[in-house]
GROMACS .gro file of C-alpha atoms in nm:
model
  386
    1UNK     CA    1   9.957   2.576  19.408
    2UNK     CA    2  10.055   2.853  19.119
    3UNK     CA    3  10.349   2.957  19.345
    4UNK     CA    4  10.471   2.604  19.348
    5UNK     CA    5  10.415   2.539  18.962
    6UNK     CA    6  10.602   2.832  18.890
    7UNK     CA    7  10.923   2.774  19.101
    8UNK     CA    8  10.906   2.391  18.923
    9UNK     CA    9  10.848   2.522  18.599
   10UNK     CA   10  11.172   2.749  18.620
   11UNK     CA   11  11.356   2.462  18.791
   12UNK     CA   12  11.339   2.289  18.480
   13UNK     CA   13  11.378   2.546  18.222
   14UNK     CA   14  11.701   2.595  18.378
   15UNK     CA   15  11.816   2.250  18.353
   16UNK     CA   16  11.757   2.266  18.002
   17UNK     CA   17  11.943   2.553  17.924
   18UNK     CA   18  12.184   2.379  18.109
   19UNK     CA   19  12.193   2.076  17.933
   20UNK     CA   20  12.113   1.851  18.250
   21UNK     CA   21  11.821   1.764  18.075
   22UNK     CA   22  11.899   1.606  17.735
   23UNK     CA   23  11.578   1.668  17.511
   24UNK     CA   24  11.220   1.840  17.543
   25UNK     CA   25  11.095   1.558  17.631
   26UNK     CA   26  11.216   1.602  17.992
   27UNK     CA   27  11.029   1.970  17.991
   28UNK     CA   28  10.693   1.881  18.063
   29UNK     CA   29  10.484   2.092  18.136
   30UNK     CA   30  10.575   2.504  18.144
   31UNK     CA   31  10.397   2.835  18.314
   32UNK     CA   32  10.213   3.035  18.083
   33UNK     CA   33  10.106   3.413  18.078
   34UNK     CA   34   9.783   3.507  17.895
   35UNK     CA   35   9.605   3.827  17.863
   36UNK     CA   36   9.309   3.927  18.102
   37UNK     CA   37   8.933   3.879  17.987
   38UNK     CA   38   8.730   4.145  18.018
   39UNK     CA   39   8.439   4.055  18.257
   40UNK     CA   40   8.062   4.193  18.281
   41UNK     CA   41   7.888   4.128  18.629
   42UNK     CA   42   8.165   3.879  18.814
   43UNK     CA   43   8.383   3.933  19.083
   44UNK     CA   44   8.610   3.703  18.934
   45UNK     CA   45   8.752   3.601  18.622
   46UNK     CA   46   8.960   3.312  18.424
   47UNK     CA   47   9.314   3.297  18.539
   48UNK     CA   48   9.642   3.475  18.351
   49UNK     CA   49   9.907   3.252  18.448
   50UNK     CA   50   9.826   2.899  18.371
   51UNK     CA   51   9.967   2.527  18.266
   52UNK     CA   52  10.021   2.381  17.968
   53UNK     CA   53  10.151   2.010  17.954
   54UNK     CA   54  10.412   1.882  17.652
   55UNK     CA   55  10.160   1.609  17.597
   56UNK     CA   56   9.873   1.892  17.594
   57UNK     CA   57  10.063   2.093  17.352
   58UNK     CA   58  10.140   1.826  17.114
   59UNK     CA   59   9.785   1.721  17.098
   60UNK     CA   60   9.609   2.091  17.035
   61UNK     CA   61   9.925   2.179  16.735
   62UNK     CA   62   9.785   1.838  16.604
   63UNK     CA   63   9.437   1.945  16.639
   64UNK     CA   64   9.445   2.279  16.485
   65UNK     CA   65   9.687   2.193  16.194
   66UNK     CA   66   9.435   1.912  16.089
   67UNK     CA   67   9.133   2.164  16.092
   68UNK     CA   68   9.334   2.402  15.911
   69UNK     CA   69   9.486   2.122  15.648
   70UNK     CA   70   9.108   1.987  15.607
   71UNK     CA   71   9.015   2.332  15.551
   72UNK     CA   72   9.275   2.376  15.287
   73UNK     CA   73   9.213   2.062  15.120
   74UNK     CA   74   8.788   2.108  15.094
   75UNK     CA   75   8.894   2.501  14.943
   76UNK     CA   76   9.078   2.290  14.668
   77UNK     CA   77   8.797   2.047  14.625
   78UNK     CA   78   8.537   2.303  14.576
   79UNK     CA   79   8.701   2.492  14.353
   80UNK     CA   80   8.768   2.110  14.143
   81UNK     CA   81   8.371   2.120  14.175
   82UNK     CA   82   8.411   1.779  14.373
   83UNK     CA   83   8.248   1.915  14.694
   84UNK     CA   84   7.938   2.134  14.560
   85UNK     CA   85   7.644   2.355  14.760
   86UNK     CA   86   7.705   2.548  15.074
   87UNK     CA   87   8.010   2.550  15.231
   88UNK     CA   88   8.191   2.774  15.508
   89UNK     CA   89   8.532   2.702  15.608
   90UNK     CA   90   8.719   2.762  15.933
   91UNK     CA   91   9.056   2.863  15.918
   92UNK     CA   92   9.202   3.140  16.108
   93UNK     CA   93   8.944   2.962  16.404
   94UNK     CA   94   9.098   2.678  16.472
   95UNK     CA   95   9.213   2.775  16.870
   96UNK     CA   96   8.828   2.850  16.959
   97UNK     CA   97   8.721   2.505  16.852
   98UNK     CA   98   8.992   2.321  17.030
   99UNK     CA   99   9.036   2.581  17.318
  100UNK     CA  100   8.647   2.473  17.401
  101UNK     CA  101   8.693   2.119  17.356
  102UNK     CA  102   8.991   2.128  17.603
  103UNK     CA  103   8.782   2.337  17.869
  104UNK     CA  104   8.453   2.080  17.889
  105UNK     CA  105   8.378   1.731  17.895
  106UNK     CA  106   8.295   1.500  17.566
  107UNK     CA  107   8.039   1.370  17.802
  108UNK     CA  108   7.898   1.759  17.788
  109UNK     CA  109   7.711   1.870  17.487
  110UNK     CA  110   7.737   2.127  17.204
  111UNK     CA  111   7.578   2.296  16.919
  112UNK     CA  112   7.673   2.543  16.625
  113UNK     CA  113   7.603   2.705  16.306
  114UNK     CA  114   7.690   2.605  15.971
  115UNK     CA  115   8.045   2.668  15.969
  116UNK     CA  116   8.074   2.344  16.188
  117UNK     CA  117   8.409   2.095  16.015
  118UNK     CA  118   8.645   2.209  16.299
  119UNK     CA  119   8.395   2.130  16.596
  120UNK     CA  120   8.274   1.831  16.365
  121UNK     CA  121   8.630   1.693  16.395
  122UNK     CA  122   8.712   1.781  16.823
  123UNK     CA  123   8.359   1.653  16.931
  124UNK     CA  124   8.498   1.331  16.764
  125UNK     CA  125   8.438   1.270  16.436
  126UNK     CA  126   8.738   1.168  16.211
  127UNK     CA  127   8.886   1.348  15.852
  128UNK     CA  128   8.787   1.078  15.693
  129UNK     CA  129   8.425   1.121  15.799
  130UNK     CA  130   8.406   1.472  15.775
  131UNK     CA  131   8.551   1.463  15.396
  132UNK     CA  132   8.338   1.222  15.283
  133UNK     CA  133   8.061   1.423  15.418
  134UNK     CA  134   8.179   1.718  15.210
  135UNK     CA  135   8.188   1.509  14.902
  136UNK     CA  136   7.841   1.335  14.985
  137UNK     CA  137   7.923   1.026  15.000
  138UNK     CA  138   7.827   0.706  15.185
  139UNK     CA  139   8.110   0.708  15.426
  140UNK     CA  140   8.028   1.052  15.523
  141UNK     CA  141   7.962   1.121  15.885
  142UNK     CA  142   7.592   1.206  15.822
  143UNK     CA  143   7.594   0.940  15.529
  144UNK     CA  144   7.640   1.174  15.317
  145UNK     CA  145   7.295   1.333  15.371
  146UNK     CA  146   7.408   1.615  15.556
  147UNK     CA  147   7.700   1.779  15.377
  148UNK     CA  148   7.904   2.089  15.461
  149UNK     CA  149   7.618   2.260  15.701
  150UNK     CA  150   7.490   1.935  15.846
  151UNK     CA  151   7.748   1.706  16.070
  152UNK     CA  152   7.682   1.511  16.359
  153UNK     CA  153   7.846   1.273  16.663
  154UNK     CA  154   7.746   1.241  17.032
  155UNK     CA  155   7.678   1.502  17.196
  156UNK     CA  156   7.693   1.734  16.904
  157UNK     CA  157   7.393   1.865  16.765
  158UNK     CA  158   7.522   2.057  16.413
  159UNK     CA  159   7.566   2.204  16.239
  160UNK     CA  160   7.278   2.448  16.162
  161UNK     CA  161   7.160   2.592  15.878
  162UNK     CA  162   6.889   2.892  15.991
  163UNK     CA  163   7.079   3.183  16.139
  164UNK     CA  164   7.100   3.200  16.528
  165UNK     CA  165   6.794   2.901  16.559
  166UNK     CA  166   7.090   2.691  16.742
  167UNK     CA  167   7.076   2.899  17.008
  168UNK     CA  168   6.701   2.818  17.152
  169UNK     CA  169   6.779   2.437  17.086
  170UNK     CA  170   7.100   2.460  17.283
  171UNK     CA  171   6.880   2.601  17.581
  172UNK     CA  172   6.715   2.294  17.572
  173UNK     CA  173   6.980   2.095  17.588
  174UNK     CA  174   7.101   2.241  17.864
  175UNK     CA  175   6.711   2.265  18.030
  176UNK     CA  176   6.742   1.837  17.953
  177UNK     CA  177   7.091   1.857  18.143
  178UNK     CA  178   6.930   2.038  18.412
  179UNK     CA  179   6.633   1.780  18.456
  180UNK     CA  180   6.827   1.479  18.409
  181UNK     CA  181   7.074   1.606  18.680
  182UNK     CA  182   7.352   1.448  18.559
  183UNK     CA  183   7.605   1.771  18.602
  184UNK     CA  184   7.659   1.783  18.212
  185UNK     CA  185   7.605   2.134  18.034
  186UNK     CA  186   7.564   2.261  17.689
  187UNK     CA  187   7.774   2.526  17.479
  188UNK     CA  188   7.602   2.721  17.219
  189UNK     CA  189   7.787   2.891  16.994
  190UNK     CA  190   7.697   3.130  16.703
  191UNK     CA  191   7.864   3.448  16.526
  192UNK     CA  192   7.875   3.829  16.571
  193UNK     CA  193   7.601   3.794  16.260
  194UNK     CA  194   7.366   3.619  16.436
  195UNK     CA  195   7.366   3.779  16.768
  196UNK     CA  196   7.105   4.041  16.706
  197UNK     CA  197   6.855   3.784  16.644
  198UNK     CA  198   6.526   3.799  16.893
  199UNK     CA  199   6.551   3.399  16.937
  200UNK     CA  200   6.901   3.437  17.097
  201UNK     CA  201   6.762   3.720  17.337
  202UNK     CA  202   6.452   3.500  17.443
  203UNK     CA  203   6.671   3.176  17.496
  204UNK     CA  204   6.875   3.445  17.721
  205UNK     CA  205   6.554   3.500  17.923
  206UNK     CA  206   6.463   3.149  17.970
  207UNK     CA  207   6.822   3.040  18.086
  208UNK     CA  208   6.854   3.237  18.354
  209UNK     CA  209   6.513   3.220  18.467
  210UNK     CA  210   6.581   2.832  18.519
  211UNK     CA  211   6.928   2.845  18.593
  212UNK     CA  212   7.011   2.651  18.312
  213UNK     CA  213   7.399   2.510  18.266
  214UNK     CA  214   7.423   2.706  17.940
  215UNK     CA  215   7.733   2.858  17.781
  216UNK     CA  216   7.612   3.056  17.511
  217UNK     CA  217   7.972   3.151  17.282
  218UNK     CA  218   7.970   3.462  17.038
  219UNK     CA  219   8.252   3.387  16.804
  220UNK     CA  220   8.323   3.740  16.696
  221UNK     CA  221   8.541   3.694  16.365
  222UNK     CA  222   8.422   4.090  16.269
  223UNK     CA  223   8.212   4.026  15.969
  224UNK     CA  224   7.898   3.872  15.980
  225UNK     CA  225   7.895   3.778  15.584
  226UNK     CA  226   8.026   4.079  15.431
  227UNK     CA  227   7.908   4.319  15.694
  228UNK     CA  228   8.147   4.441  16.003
  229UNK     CA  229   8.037   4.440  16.369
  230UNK     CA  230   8.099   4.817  16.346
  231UNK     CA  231   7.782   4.840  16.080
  232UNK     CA  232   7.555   4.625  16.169
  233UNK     CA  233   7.552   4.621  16.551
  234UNK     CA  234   7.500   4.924  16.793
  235UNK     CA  235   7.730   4.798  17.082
  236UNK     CA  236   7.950   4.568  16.959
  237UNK     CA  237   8.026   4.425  17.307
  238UNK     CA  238   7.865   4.082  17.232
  239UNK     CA  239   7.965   3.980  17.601
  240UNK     CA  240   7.745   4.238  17.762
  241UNK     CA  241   7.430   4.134  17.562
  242UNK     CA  242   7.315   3.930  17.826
  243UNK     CA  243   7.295   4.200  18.022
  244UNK     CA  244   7.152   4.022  18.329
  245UNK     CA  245   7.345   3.709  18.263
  246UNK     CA  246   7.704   3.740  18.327
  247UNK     CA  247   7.982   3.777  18.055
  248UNK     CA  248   8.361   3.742  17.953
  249UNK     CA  249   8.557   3.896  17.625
  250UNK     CA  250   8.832   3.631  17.564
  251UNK     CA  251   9.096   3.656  17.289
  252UNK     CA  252   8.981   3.360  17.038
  253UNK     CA  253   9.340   3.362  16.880
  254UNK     CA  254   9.497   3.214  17.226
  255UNK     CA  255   9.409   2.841  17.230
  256UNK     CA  256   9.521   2.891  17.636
  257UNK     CA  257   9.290   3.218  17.684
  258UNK     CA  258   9.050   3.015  17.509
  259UNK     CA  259   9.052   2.690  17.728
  260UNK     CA  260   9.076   2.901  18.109
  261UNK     CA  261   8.765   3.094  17.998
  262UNK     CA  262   8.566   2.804  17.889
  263UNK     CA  263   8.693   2.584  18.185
  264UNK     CA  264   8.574   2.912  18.375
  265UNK     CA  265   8.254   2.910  18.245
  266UNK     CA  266   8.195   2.547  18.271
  267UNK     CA  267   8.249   2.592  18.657
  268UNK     CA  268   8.006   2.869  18.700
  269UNK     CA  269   7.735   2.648  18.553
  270UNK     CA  270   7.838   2.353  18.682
  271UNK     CA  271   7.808   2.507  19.043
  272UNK     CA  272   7.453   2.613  18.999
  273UNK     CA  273   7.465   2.990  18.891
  274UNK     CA  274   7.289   2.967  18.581
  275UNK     CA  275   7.429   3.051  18.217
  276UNK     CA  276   7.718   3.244  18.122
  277UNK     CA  277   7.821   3.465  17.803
  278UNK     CA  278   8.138   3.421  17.629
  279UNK     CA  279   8.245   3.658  17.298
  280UNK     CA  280   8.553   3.497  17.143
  281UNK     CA  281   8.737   3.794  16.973
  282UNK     CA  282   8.846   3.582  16.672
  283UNK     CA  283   8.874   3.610  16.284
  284UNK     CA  284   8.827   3.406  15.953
  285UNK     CA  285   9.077   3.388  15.649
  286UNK     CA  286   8.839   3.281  15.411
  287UNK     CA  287   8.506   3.509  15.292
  288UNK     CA  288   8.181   3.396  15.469
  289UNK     CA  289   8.115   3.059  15.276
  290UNK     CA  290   8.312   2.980  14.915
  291UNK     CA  291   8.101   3.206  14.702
  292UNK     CA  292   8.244   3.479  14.890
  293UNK     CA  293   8.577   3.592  14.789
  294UNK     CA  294   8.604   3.739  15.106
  295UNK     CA  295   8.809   4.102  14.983
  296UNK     CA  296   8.566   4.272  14.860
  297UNK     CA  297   8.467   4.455  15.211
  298UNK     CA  298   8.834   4.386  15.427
  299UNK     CA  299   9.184   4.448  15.229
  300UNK     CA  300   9.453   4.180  15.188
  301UNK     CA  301   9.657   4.384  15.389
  302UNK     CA  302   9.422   4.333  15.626
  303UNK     CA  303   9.412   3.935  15.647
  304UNK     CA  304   9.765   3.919  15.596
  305UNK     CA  305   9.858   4.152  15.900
  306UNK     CA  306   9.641   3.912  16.126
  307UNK     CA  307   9.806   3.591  16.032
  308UNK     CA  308  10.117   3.779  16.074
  309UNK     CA  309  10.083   3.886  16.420
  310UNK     CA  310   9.747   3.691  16.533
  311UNK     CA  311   9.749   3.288  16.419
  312UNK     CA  312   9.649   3.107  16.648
  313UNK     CA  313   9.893   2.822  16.548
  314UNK     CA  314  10.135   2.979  16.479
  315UNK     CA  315  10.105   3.111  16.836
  316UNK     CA  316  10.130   2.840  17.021
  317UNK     CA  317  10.425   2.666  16.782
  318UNK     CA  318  10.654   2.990  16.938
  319UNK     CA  319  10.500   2.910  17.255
  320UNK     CA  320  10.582   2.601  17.278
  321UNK     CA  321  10.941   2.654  17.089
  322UNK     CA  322  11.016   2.950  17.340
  323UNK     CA  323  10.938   2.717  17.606
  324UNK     CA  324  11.206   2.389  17.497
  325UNK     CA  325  10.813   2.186  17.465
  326UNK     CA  326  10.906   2.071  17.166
  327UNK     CA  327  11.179   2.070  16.906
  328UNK     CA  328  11.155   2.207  16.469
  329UNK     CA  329  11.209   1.889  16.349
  330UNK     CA  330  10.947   1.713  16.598
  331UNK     CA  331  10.650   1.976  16.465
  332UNK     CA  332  10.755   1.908  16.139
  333UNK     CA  333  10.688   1.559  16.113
  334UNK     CA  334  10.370   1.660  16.294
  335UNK     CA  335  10.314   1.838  15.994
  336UNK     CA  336  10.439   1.592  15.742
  337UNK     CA  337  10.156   1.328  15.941
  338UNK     CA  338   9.860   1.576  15.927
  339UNK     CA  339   9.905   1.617  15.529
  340UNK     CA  340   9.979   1.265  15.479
  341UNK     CA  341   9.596   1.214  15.692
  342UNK     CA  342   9.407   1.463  15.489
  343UNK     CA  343   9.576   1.325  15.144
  344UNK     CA  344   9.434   0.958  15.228
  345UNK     CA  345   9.098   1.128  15.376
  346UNK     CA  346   9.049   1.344  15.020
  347UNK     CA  347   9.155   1.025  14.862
  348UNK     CA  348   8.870   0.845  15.032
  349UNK     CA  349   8.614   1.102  14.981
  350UNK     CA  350   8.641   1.101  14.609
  351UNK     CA  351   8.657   0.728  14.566
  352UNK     CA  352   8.362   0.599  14.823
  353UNK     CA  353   8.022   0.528  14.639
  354UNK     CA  354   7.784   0.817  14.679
  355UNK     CA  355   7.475   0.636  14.894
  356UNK     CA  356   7.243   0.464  14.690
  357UNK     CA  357   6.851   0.619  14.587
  358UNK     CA  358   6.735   0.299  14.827
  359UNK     CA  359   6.870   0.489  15.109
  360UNK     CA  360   6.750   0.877  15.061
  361UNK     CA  361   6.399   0.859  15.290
  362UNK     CA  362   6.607   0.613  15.535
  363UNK     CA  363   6.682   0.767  15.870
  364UNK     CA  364   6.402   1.026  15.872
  365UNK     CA  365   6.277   0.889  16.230
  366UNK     CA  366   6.489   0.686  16.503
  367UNK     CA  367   6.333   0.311  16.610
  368UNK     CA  368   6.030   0.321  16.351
  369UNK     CA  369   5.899   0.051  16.110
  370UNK     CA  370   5.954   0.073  15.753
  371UNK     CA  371   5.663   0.362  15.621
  372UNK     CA  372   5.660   0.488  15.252
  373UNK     CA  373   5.709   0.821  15.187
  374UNK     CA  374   5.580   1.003  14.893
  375UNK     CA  375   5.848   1.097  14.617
  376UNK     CA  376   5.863   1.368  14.374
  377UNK     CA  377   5.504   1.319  14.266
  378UNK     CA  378   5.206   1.125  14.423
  379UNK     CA  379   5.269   0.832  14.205
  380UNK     CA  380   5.653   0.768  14.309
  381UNK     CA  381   5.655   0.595  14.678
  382UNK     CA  382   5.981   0.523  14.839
  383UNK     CA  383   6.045   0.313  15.159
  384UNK     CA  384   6.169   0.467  15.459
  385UNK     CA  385   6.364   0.288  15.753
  386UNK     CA  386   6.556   0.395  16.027
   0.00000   0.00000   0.00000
């Protein structure tokens, strides 16, 4: 039990202090502390003092330093006009993405909006993939078809381009769960921006008038494009809107506050009680998409004080420092290995053959003959197959 992890936990903090362990490694797993969600309609909610492995550690720095890097990296690509059209960028995110992933199941399901690389990347796809995507080219993970907005593995549903319509489908996802009975459930996520969209009310309705295992996620980052929460929203408690259905506030910028909400929420659907509303209290260091410089309605001041005080890798790096999880020089080369990734994955994406004109009407439907489809003019006919 908690009592019992606890008593362990300082057990062997104190034999490393005391040198009768030799090296992190023999730390491995510690007690951690995390702030208190705020609940609407549950008796109970996610728990505050919870555990964190060495080998679970390891693997979420690794996580959220690549979707930062790969973030990085695509920022420099646009701006070399090598990656070109729509494109949104998560940094500053990173610990909702992998605090989710690390609460569910791959075998569950999920779908987002358009600012979709990180969850592109913990639902399974690779760098590689995901910067060939960005660059539109054949190895892409959507064969280069689908670009920044549009990315795709199993289970994972986008990567959406029309403002809160991600929500509705996700509510069938989770009605197809439901049917199927298979105990799976579906997370829906979209932004404080989208959440005073009708679609995302009805969807509401329908869940919890079929009990549906849905987990519908505000990520609250505090500007939906260039507006705040403050101006655009009348209550800006996002985990209330359900009103009916019940709700938690989480802080997004704790990967562990993060992954006991989620794992929270996955329980409460997976026992039966319907959907669940999560608002991730989180925050973006780039503007809305690249067109937006993103200062122009927030200060520098402003950005800077929040990855002073609030990044969410950075976070868990002390954590895991504080806690003897893991030495400098072994997150270094952790570092060192995610650059060295994203170099060869940039490499990649600006070397592999954009697909070929043969290929542009291929894919349109899934097991169907070969049709022609009608090009730019009624003359022009081009073959489609899936």
């Amino acid at each position: 039990d908690r009592k019992m992890l606890t008593n362990i936990s300082t057990v062997l903090r104190t034999c490393v202090q005391r040198n009768v362990c030799t090296s992190a490694q023999d730390l491995w797993f510690t007690m951690n502390r995390i702030s208190k969600c705020d609940v609407h309609k549950l008796d109970e909610s996610p728990a505050t003092e919870v555990v964190m492995t060495r080998e679970e550690g390891l693997k979420y720095y690794r996580t959220m330093q690549t979707i930062r890097r790969m973030e990085l990296k695509a920022d420099q690509l646009y701006k070399q006009k090598i990656i070109r059209g729509f494109c949104h960028l998560y940094d500053g995110q990173e610990a909702c993405a992998v605090g989710i992933e690390a609460g569910i199941n791959l075998s569950d399901h999920l779908i987002t909006a358009y600012r979709a690389h990180g969850y592109t990347l913990t639902r399974g796809g690779t760098v590689r993939e995901i910067m060939a995507e960005l660059t539109g080219r054949r190895g892409g993970i959507a064969k280069g078809k689908g670009g920044s907005m549009h990315m795709y593995t199993k289970n994972f549903y986008g990567g959406n381009g029309i403002v809160g319509a991600q929500v509705p489908l996700g509510a069938g996802v989770a009605l197809a769960c439901k049917i199927q009975g298979n105990n799976e459930l579906c997370v829906s996520l979209y932004g404080d921006g989208a959440a005073n969209q009708g679609q995302i009310f009805e969807a509401y309705n329908m869940a919890a008038l079929w009990k549906l295992p849905a987990i519908f996620i505000c990520e609250n980052n505090k500007y939906g494009m260039g507006t705040s929460v403050e101006r655009s929203s009348a209550s800006t408690d996002y985990y209330k809107r359900g009103d009916y259905i019940p709700g938690l506030r989480v802080d997004g910028m704790d990967l562990l506050c993060v992954r006991e909400a989620t794992k929270f929420a996955a329980d409460h659907c997976r026992a039966g009680k319907g959907p669940i509303l999560m608002e991730l209290q989180t925050y973006r260091y780039h503007g809305h998409s690249m067109s937006d410089p993103g200062v122009s309605y927030r200060t520098r001041d402003e950005i800077q004080e929040v990855r002073s005080k609030s990044d969410p890798i950075s976070m868990l790096k002390d954590r895991m420092l504080s806690n003897n999880m893991a030495s400098v020089d072994e997150l270094k080369e952790i570092d060192v290995s995610v650059r060295k990734e994203i170099e060869d994955a940039a490499q990649f994406a600006t070397t592999d053959p954009e697909p070929p004109l043969e290929e542009l009407c291929s894919h349109i439907f899934h097991n169907e003959p070969p049709m022609e489809v009608r090009g730019v003019n009624i003359w022009s006919k081009l073959k489609s197959s899936s």
